[in-house]
């Protein structure tokens, strides 16, 4: 960095800092220089490029230099700022949670697409077989006798399964938990809560459950839900994947960005290995252990025509697909690439035990 007595305009400081970060081997020097300066000046990145004649104060320069020193030590920008932008929202980040990654937005965007593609209009009663229609209507009458929070899950799930296959009859008056009104998403290994919170913020009539084995991580997730106004739509549960869930619960979409790195891998960036919690990073069995745990039981918790979305590590597409096909030979597996063209998300459907 330059001498402390020099006066700095934002754009000059950004260029000098970006060059310095690049020489130090920082992967995204220009972006990091801009984001950290935005924090110091409390402005947007666009605003930075409109400040032509406002010099930084000595206090602002001192704060910025401290941030740059931490970045040179490979501390991630999200740890320096205590937050990370994801899907248009700022999420609190602590040492107890994995910092959200841009690649995970691919998984979230696919979930949003699937939810938005759900039928918006219900079919007429003429689509029902007479016997089935009468039985479903009888179940609906039973539902109407309960308060929403007291409705038995087996009744709700029977209706949800039927409606998903055949559409709803005209005049149906189900509670908000019906698949025609509120669809359900389960996130396994929720961390900051960025996946379920982003989904419910972008799609109406969706409720979500975020699962994590770490109580500290769940505290961060709950804080993010409160900060972003999602507490009414997202529930957080401490559990080792499915273990603490009611076996009668069913979901339209199950998503997970589980631990999949191999401990000791020399290609893992210091920003990850030094600062992200090991519990959220590493998995046994060549990085596939968590996928085996999830895939082996996912059919128990998915509705008919439900979809499983999995974020995967580089080079793991074939291995995870093999696990899926072992349990569900007739399933469909489609891979989605990340911004570098690497398979990053698997979309698994037609999951039948």
Short mmCIF file of C-alpha atoms in Angstrom, two decimals:
data_model
loop_
_atom_site.label_atom_id
_atom_site.label_comp_id
_atom_site.label_asym_id
_atom_site.label_seq_id
_atom_site.Cartn_x
_atom_site.Cartn_y
_atom_site.Cartn_z
CA UNK A 1 0.00 0.00 0.00
CA UNK A 2 1.09 3.58 -0.55
CA UNK A 3 2.30 6.07 2.02
CA UNK A 4 -0.23 7.12 4.65
CA UNK A 5 0.13 10.86 3.91
CA UNK A 6 -1.11 10.51 0.33
CA UNK A 7 -4.70 11.47 -0.39
CA UNK A 8 -6.72 8.85 -2.23
CA UNK A 9 -9.72 9.01 -4.49
CA UNK A 10 -11.78 5.77 -4.57
CA UNK A 11 -10.98 4.74 -8.15
CA UNK A 12 -7.25 5.35 -7.73
CA UNK A 13 -7.26 3.35 -4.52
CA UNK A 14 -9.14 0.48 -6.13
CA UNK A 15 -6.66 0.21 -9.01
CA UNK A 16 -3.62 0.31 -6.73
CA UNK A 17 -5.13 -2.16 -4.30
CA UNK A 18 -6.23 -4.57 -7.03
CA UNK A 19 -2.70 -4.61 -8.48
CA UNK A 20 -1.31 -5.27 -5.01
CA UNK A 21 -3.75 -8.11 -4.31
CA UNK A 22 -3.01 -9.69 -7.67
CA UNK A 23 0.73 -9.71 -6.94
CA UNK A 24 -0.06 -11.46 -3.65
CA UNK A 25 -1.96 -14.21 -5.46
CA UNK A 26 -5.49 -13.27 -4.40
CA UNK A 27 -7.91 -14.96 -6.86
CA UNK A 28 -10.34 -12.03 -7.37
CA UNK A 29 -8.27 -8.89 -6.75
CA UNK A 30 -10.42 -6.22 -8.38
CA UNK A 31 -13.68 -7.50 -6.97
CA UNK A 32 -12.26 -7.82 -3.47
CA UNK A 33 -10.78 -4.31 -3.60
CA UNK A 34 -14.16 -2.90 -4.62
CA UNK A 35 -16.31 -4.84 -2.15
CA UNK A 36 -14.09 -3.98 0.82
CA UNK A 37 -14.02 -0.31 -0.12
CA UNK A 38 -17.81 -0.31 -0.48
CA UNK A 39 -18.01 -1.47 3.12
CA UNK A 40 -15.71 1.32 4.31
CA UNK A 41 -17.61 3.99 2.37
CA UNK A 42 -21.04 2.40 2.96
CA UNK A 43 -21.97 2.56 -0.68
CA UNK A 44 -22.71 0.27 -3.62
CA UNK A 45 -20.14 -0.78 -6.22
CA UNK A 46 -21.95 1.36 -8.78
CA UNK A 47 -21.66 4.36 -6.48
CA UNK A 48 -17.88 3.90 -6.28
CA UNK A 49 -17.59 4.86 -9.93
CA UNK A 50 -19.47 8.14 -9.44
CA UNK A 51 -17.20 9.49 -6.70
CA UNK A 52 -14.71 11.65 -8.57
CA UNK A 53 -13.70 14.32 -6.04
CA UNK A 54 -14.23 12.89 -2.54
CA UNK A 55 -10.98 11.87 -0.90
CA UNK A 56 -10.98 9.17 1.76
CA UNK A 57 -10.40 10.30 5.31
CA UNK A 58 -7.44 9.01 7.30
CA UNK A 59 -9.83 6.90 9.37
CA UNK A 60 -11.34 5.35 6.26
CA UNK A 61 -7.88 4.62 4.86
CA UNK A 62 -6.81 3.01 8.12
CA UNK A 63 -9.90 0.79 8.17
CA UNK A 64 -9.37 -0.18 4.54
CA UNK A 65 -5.70 -1.02 5.04
CA UNK A 66 -6.60 -3.29 7.94
CA UNK A 67 -9.07 -5.14 5.72
CA UNK A 68 -6.48 -5.54 2.97
CA UNK A 69 -3.94 -6.95 5.43
CA UNK A 70 -6.50 -9.55 6.50
CA UNK A 71 -7.26 -10.38 2.88
CA UNK A 72 -3.57 -10.88 2.12
CA UNK A 73 -3.59 -13.46 4.92
CA UNK A 74 -6.26 -15.23 2.79
CA UNK A 75 -9.11 -14.42 5.15
CA UNK A 76 -12.23 -14.42 2.94
CA UNK A 77 -14.02 -11.16 2.26
CA UNK A 78 -17.17 -12.63 3.83
CA UNK A 79 -15.31 -13.24 7.11
CA UNK A 80 -13.83 -9.76 7.09
CA UNK A 81 -17.24 -8.18 6.58
CA UNK A 82 -19.23 -10.71 8.61
CA UNK A 83 -21.70 -11.15 5.76
CA UNK A 84 -22.01 -12.53 2.24
CA UNK A 85 -24.36 -11.55 -0.58
CA UNK A 86 -26.33 -14.48 -1.99
CA UNK A 87 -29.29 -14.40 -4.37
CA UNK A 88 -29.65 -10.66 -3.78
CA UNK A 89 -29.68 -10.84 0.03
CA UNK A 90 -27.01 -10.25 2.67
CA UNK A 91 -26.47 -13.24 4.95
CA UNK A 92 -24.67 -13.08 8.27
CA UNK A 93 -21.56 -15.28 8.22
CA UNK A 94 -19.63 -16.51 11.27
CA UNK A 95 -16.93 -19.10 11.91
CA UNK A 96 -19.68 -21.65 12.57
CA UNK A 97 -21.05 -21.73 9.02
CA UNK A 98 -19.91 -22.26 5.48
CA UNK A 99 -19.73 -18.99 3.56
CA UNK A 100 -22.30 -19.07 0.73
CA UNK A 101 -20.81 -19.65 -2.71
CA UNK A 102 -21.97 -18.29 -6.09
CA UNK A 103 -22.11 -21.86 -7.46
CA UNK A 104 -24.83 -22.72 -4.92
CA UNK A 105 -27.06 -20.13 -6.59
CA UNK A 106 -27.35 -22.60 -9.49
CA UNK A 107 -29.07 -25.06 -7.15
CA UNK A 108 -31.37 -22.36 -5.74
CA UNK A 109 -32.27 -21.04 -9.17
CA UNK A 110 -33.22 -24.55 -10.30
CA UNK A 111 -35.42 -25.03 -7.23
CA UNK A 112 -37.12 -21.71 -7.93
CA UNK A 113 -37.68 -22.72 -11.55
CA UNK A 114 -39.24 -26.04 -10.52
CA UNK A 115 -41.53 -24.35 -8.01
CA UNK A 116 -42.57 -21.65 -10.47
CA UNK A 117 -43.36 -24.33 -13.05
CA UNK A 118 -45.89 -25.97 -10.71
CA UNK A 119 -49.44 -25.86 -12.05
CA UNK A 120 -51.08 -22.50 -11.40
CA UNK A 121 -54.61 -23.61 -12.28
CA UNK A 122 -56.53 -26.60 -10.98
CA UNK A 123 -58.21 -29.17 -13.17
CA UNK A 124 -61.93 -29.65 -13.25
CA UNK A 125 -63.61 -32.38 -11.19
CA UNK A 126 -64.40 -34.22 -14.43
CA UNK A 127 -60.76 -35.40 -14.51
CA UNK A 128 -61.35 -37.56 -11.46
CA UNK A 129 -62.58 -41.09 -11.46
CA UNK A 130 -65.84 -41.07 -9.53
CA UNK A 131 -64.67 -43.44 -6.80
CA UNK A 132 -61.39 -41.57 -6.22
CA UNK A 133 -63.13 -38.21 -6.27
CA UNK A 134 -65.59 -39.20 -3.55
CA UNK A 135 -62.84 -40.52 -1.32
CA UNK A 136 -60.73 -37.40 -1.71
CA UNK A 137 -63.73 -35.20 -0.97
CA UNK A 138 -64.36 -37.27 2.15
CA UNK A 139 -60.80 -36.69 3.29
CA UNK A 140 -61.22 -32.98 2.68
CA UNK A 141 -64.28 -32.96 4.88
CA UNK A 142 -62.21 -34.60 7.61
CA UNK A 143 -59.53 -31.93 7.17
CA UNK A 144 -62.11 -29.19 7.54
CA UNK A 145 -62.93 -30.43 11.06
CA UNK A 146 -59.41 -29.66 12.31
CA UNK A 147 -57.57 -26.46 13.02
CA UNK A 148 -54.68 -26.13 10.58
CA UNK A 149 -52.00 -26.94 13.11
CA UNK A 150 -53.88 -30.08 14.21
CA UNK A 151 -54.42 -31.66 10.80
CA UNK A 152 -52.97 -35.19 10.76
CA UNK A 153 -50.03 -35.48 8.40
CA UNK A 154 -51.28 -38.74 6.91
CA UNK A 155 -54.52 -37.05 5.82
CA UNK A 156 -52.71 -34.06 4.36
CA UNK A 157 -50.17 -36.22 2.57
CA UNK A 158 -52.87 -38.43 1.05
CA UNK A 159 -54.56 -35.35 -0.40
CA UNK A 160 -51.26 -33.86 -1.53
CA UNK A 161 -50.27 -37.06 -3.32
CA UNK A 162 -53.61 -37.28 -5.10
CA UNK A 163 -53.74 -33.62 -6.08
CA UNK A 164 -50.22 -33.82 -7.48
CA UNK A 165 -51.22 -36.71 -9.73
CA UNK A 166 -54.69 -35.56 -10.81
CA UNK A 167 -55.14 -31.87 -10.03
CA UNK A 168 -57.58 -30.39 -7.52
CA UNK A 169 -61.36 -30.49 -7.85
CA UNK A 170 -63.30 -27.27 -8.35
CA UNK A 171 -64.30 -25.56 -5.15
CA UNK A 172 -61.58 -27.25 -3.10
CA UNK A 173 -61.05 -25.39 0.16
CA UNK A 174 -57.88 -26.85 1.59
CA UNK A 175 -55.65 -25.30 4.20
CA UNK A 176 -52.46 -23.42 3.28
CA UNK A 177 -50.48 -26.63 3.80
CA UNK A 178 -52.07 -28.26 0.75
CA UNK A 179 -49.78 -28.78 -2.24
CA UNK A 180 -52.02 -26.56 -4.36
CA UNK A 181 -51.39 -23.65 -2.00
CA UNK A 182 -48.08 -24.17 -0.20
CA UNK A 183 -45.30 -26.35 -1.50
CA UNK A 184 -42.66 -27.68 0.86
CA UNK A 185 -38.88 -27.65 0.57
CA UNK A 186 -36.35 -29.47 2.77
CA UNK A 187 -32.73 -28.32 2.95
CA UNK A 188 -30.25 -30.80 4.44
CA UNK A 189 -27.17 -29.13 5.96
CA UNK A 190 -28.59 -25.61 5.89
CA UNK A 191 -25.66 -23.68 7.42
CA UNK A 192 -26.45 -19.97 7.04
CA UNK A 193 -29.96 -20.87 5.85
CA UNK A 194 -29.19 -19.17 2.54
CA UNK A 195 -30.83 -21.89 0.43
CA UNK A 196 -34.29 -22.17 2.05
CA UNK A 197 -34.47 -18.46 2.89
CA UNK A 198 -33.65 -17.47 -0.69
CA UNK A 199 -36.24 -19.89 -2.06
CA UNK A 200 -39.10 -18.64 0.13
CA UNK A 201 -38.13 -15.03 -0.57
CA UNK A 202 -38.27 -15.57 -4.33
CA UNK A 203 -41.31 -17.85 -4.62
CA UNK A 204 -44.73 -17.31 -3.07
CA UNK A 205 -46.62 -20.04 -1.26
CA UNK A 206 -43.55 -22.05 -0.27
CA UNK A 207 -42.57 -23.21 3.19
CA UNK A 208 -39.19 -24.71 4.01
CA UNK A 209 -37.40 -26.72 6.67
CA UNK A 210 -33.66 -26.29 7.16
CA UNK A 211 -31.76 -29.14 8.82
CA UNK A 212 -28.32 -28.91 10.40
CA UNK A 213 -26.39 -31.03 12.88
CA UNK A 214 -24.69 -27.92 14.34
CA UNK A 215 -26.69 -25.87 16.90
CA UNK A 216 -24.29 -22.97 16.33
CA UNK A 217 -25.03 -23.01 12.62
CA UNK A 218 -28.77 -23.09 13.30
CA UNK A 219 -28.42 -19.98 15.47
CA UNK A 220 -26.90 -18.17 12.50
CA UNK A 221 -29.61 -19.47 10.17
CA UNK A 222 -32.36 -18.27 12.51
CA UNK A 223 -30.69 -14.87 12.73
CA UNK A 224 -30.65 -14.63 8.93
CA UNK A 225 -34.29 -15.66 8.70
CA UNK A 226 -35.23 -12.95 11.18
CA UNK A 227 -33.10 -10.30 9.45
CA UNK A 228 -34.61 -11.13 6.06
CA UNK A 229 -38.22 -11.50 7.17
CA UNK A 230 -38.50 -15.23 6.54
CA UNK A 231 -39.28 -16.57 10.02
CA UNK A 232 -42.89 -17.36 9.11
CA UNK A 233 -41.86 -19.48 6.13
CA UNK A 234 -38.74 -21.34 7.28
CA UNK A 235 -38.36 -23.71 10.22
CA UNK A 236 -34.94 -24.87 11.41
CA UNK A 237 -34.37 -28.26 13.02
CA UNK A 238 -31.28 -29.75 14.64
CA UNK A 239 -30.74 -33.16 13.11
CA UNK A 240 -28.26 -35.45 11.39
CA UNK A 241 -29.97 -35.25 8.02
CA UNK A 242 -33.35 -37.06 8.25
CA UNK A 243 -32.96 -38.50 11.75
CA UNK A 244 -35.10 -35.99 13.70
CA UNK A 245 -37.85 -35.63 11.07
CA UNK A 246 -41.29 -37.10 11.49
CA UNK A 247 -41.33 -40.06 9.05
CA UNK A 248 -44.76 -38.95 7.86
CA UNK A 249 -43.46 -35.61 6.57
CA UNK A 250 -43.26 -35.23 2.80
CA UNK A 251 -41.66 -32.57 0.61
CA UNK A 252 -41.99 -31.41 -2.97
CA UNK A 253 -38.28 -30.65 -3.27
CA UNK A 254 -35.33 -31.81 -1.17
CA UNK A 255 -32.07 -29.91 -1.63
CA UNK A 256 -28.61 -30.27 -0.17
CA UNK A 257 -25.14 -28.82 -0.43
CA UNK A 258 -23.53 -31.38 1.89
CA UNK A 259 -19.89 -31.77 2.92
CA UNK A 260 -18.06 -33.32 -0.05
CA UNK A 261 -14.39 -32.32 0.16
CA UNK A 262 -11.60 -34.76 0.95
CA UNK A 263 -9.56 -33.73 3.97
CA UNK A 264 -5.95 -33.10 3.04
CA UNK A 265 -6.71 -32.16 -0.57
CA UNK A 266 -3.93 -29.71 -1.49
CA UNK A 267 -6.09 -27.96 -4.09
CA UNK A 268 -8.49 -26.54 -1.50
CA UNK A 269 -8.01 -22.77 -1.23
CA UNK A 270 -6.73 -21.38 2.09
CA UNK A 271 -9.89 -19.24 2.27
CA UNK A 272 -11.81 -22.50 2.63
CA UNK A 273 -9.50 -24.78 4.60
CA UNK A 274 -8.52 -22.13 7.17
CA UNK A 275 -11.83 -20.39 7.75
CA UNK A 276 -14.81 -22.63 6.92
CA UNK A 277 -15.84 -25.16 9.61
CA UNK A 278 -14.49 -28.65 8.92
CA UNK A 279 -17.89 -30.13 9.79
CA UNK A 280 -19.37 -28.40 6.74
CA UNK A 281 -16.50 -29.25 4.40
CA UNK A 282 -15.17 -32.78 4.65
CA UNK A 283 -16.79 -36.17 4.09
CA UNK A 284 -15.42 -39.70 4.32
CA UNK A 285 -15.49 -42.30 1.57
CA UNK A 286 -13.69 -40.10 -0.95
CA UNK A 287 -16.13 -37.28 -0.29
CA UNK A 288 -19.24 -39.38 -1.00
CA UNK A 289 -20.37 -40.41 2.50
CA UNK A 290 -23.04 -37.73 2.90
CA UNK A 291 -24.51 -38.41 -0.53
CA UNK A 292 -24.93 -42.06 0.43
CA UNK A 293 -26.73 -41.10 3.65
CA UNK A 294 -29.07 -38.68 1.86
CA UNK A 295 -29.84 -40.71 -1.25
CA UNK A 296 -30.49 -43.91 0.66
CA UNK A 297 -33.43 -42.37 2.53
CA UNK A 298 -34.66 -39.56 0.30
CA UNK A 299 -37.57 -41.55 -1.16
CA UNK A 300 -39.11 -41.77 2.32
CA UNK A 301 -39.59 -38.00 2.44
CA UNK A 302 -40.35 -37.01 -1.17
CA UNK A 303 -43.85 -36.67 -2.53
CA UNK A 304 -44.78 -38.39 -5.76
CA UNK A 305 -43.02 -36.54 -8.58
CA UNK A 306 -40.76 -34.89 -6.02
CA UNK A 307 -37.26 -33.76 -7.00
CA UNK A 308 -33.89 -34.05 -5.28
CA UNK A 309 -31.29 -31.34 -5.97
CA UNK A 310 -27.69 -32.01 -4.92
CA UNK A 311 -24.68 -29.75 -5.17
CA UNK A 312 -21.58 -31.83 -5.93
CA UNK A 313 -17.84 -31.34 -6.03
CA UNK A 314 -15.74 -31.25 -9.18
CA UNK A 315 -15.39 -34.75 -10.63
CA UNK A 316 -18.10 -36.28 -8.42
CA UNK A 317 -20.93 -36.42 -10.97
CA UNK A 318 -20.36 -40.04 -11.99
CA UNK A 319 -19.85 -41.26 -8.43
CA UNK A 320 -23.00 -39.62 -7.08
CA UNK A 321 -25.03 -40.71 -10.11
CA UNK A 322 -23.92 -44.28 -9.48
CA UNK A 323 -25.21 -44.04 -5.90
CA UNK A 324 -28.56 -42.74 -7.16
CA UNK A 325 -28.90 -45.50 -9.73
CA UNK A 326 -28.01 -48.15 -7.16
CA UNK A 327 -31.00 -47.15 -5.02
CA UNK A 328 -33.37 -45.98 -7.77
CA UNK A 329 -32.56 -47.72 -11.08
CA UNK A 330 -35.38 -46.00 -12.96
CA UNK A 331 -34.60 -42.48 -11.76
CA UNK A 332 -33.62 -39.60 -14.01
CA UNK A 333 -30.37 -37.74 -13.29
CA UNK A 334 -29.51 -34.49 -15.06
CA UNK A 335 -26.38 -32.47 -14.30
CA UNK A 336 -26.15 -28.67 -14.38
CA UNK A 337 -22.77 -26.96 -14.94
CA UNK A 338 -21.33 -24.16 -12.85
CA UNK A 339 -19.92 -20.94 -14.29
CA UNK A 340 -16.70 -22.76 -15.21
CA UNK A 341 -18.52 -25.53 -17.07
CA UNK A 342 -17.98 -28.11 -14.30
CA UNK A 343 -20.90 -30.36 -13.29
CA UNK A 344 -22.12 -28.73 -10.08
CA UNK A 345 -25.76 -29.69 -9.44
CA UNK A 346 -27.57 -32.99 -10.00
CA UNK A 347 -31.33 -32.89 -10.60
CA UNK A 348 -32.79 -36.28 -9.62
CA UNK A 349 -36.40 -37.17 -10.41
CA UNK A 350 -38.56 -40.29 -10.80
CA UNK A 351 -37.34 -41.49 -7.42
CA UNK A 352 -39.18 -44.69 -6.59
CA UNK A 353 -37.99 -47.25 -4.05
#
